[in-house]
Amino acid sequence: MIHEQRLVETFLELARIDSPSGDEQALAEHVAARLRALGAKTQIDAMFNVSAFLPGRGVKSGTKPLFLNAHLDNVAPARGIQPVVAGGQIASDGTTVLGADDLAGVAAILEGVTALLESDKKVLPLEIAFTTQEELGLVGAKGLDLGNFSAKEGVVFDGGGPVGAIILASPTHNLLEIIIKGKASHSARPAGSINALKIAAQAIAKTKLGQLDRDSTANFGIVRAGQARNVVPDKAEIVGEVRSRNTRKLEQHTRAIKQVFEKTARGTGAKLEFRVTRAYNRYEFKKNDRVIQRVAKALKQIGRAPRYEMTMGGSDANVWNAKGIKTAVVSVGYEQIHTTSEYLPIAELVKAAELVQALATA
Ligand SMILES: [Zn+2]
């Protein structure tokens, strides 16, 4: 049985330990101790990712372990979180995020496994990863050595909305860094100068942004240029991105943006640098894939109908899927994440822990 009061206490305890991205050591040590107390072998790596290995109970030797994952880091403002319990939900005091993204996932895993071990049910061998710097670009997951892991299937507890969602597809994501180098001069003696900002503006105006097709989006989020009102800007920098659930379309859209900038810069004397970095790769499941059916079955067991969703975001699941663990993302109940209005209905947190328990039993 999930112990609601204990689960809420666990969540509050986690939320009160500062764990902004890149500074997760204290929380990593806390959760590692919790996992050791459950009988798990634990490791903390140089990035403070926590790995934990729990033997199965009442299952045949050689039973494949199940992989469970949530991330430890919180987006800013995340120092000094004071969680407030009221009206059946948990929120921050309004000055920080709550950190339910993704401490709801961490707490659900801790309580789900604890409750399962207290029961007389069979327990699958479990391989748990609590990762760091997820919000900075899945950094901890990318760095985690999976050499000690043997699970082939897993579940990431890091999705929004009521428990029941299963993410079937996530895009590939390209990061763009575009630099235009012109030539500076005094604004009142512009002869021979090359205005990098003007070239950037012309190219931006000609670029298709927003929803490009059913599977693809593009955005320019930052433009930096210029140093003073009376200096012709010699450098303009644009930071953007392209995402698509279809890799061919992603490459086409990325190339099209590059061509707009090349064409615009041509003949102006400006130099163009166009850098593309792959943030993460796509994955896609069908409803009848084994890991999806496994999650759907567990959801039905806890009285929730599966909702199949697609996302335009990435999560640690993109890394696990690329590294060979078939991993589905499920919702854990949090709402309005990455804002100071973030909140978590306690009933959903309980359901998330029930889902952990249902998945981890044989
Ligand atoms: Zn998250």
Coordinates of N, CA, C and O and ligand atoms in Angstrom, one line a residue, residues 71 101-102 134-135 158 334 338, ligand 1:
H71 N 14.8 12.8 -12.8 CA 16.0 13.7 -12.6 C 15.9 14.5 -11.3 O 14.9 14.9 -10.8
D101 N 8.8 19.0 -11.0 CA 9.6 18.6 -12.2 C 11.0 18.6 -11.7 O 11.7 19.6 -11.7
D102 N 11.6 17.5 -11.3 CA 11.1 16.2 -11.4 C 11.1 15.5 -10.1 O 11.1 14.2 -10.1
E134 N 19.5 17.6 -16.1 CA 18.6 17.3 -17.2 C 18.1 18.6 -17.9 O 18.1 18.6 -19.1
E135 N 17.9 19.6 -17.1 CA 17.3 20.8 -17.6 C 18.3 21.6 -18.4 O 18.0 22.5 -19.1
D158 N 8.7 11.6 -15.8 CA 8.9 13.0 -16.0 C 8.0 13.6 -17.0 O 8.5 14.2 -18.0
Y334 N 2.5 16.7 -12.2 CA 2.9 18.1 -12.0 C 2.3 19.0 -13.1 O 2.0 18.6 -14.2
H338 N 8.3 25.0 -14.5 CA 9.2 26.1 -15.0 C 8.6 27.4 -14.7 O 9.0 28.4 -15.3
Ligands
ZN1 ZN 11.7 17.5 -16.1

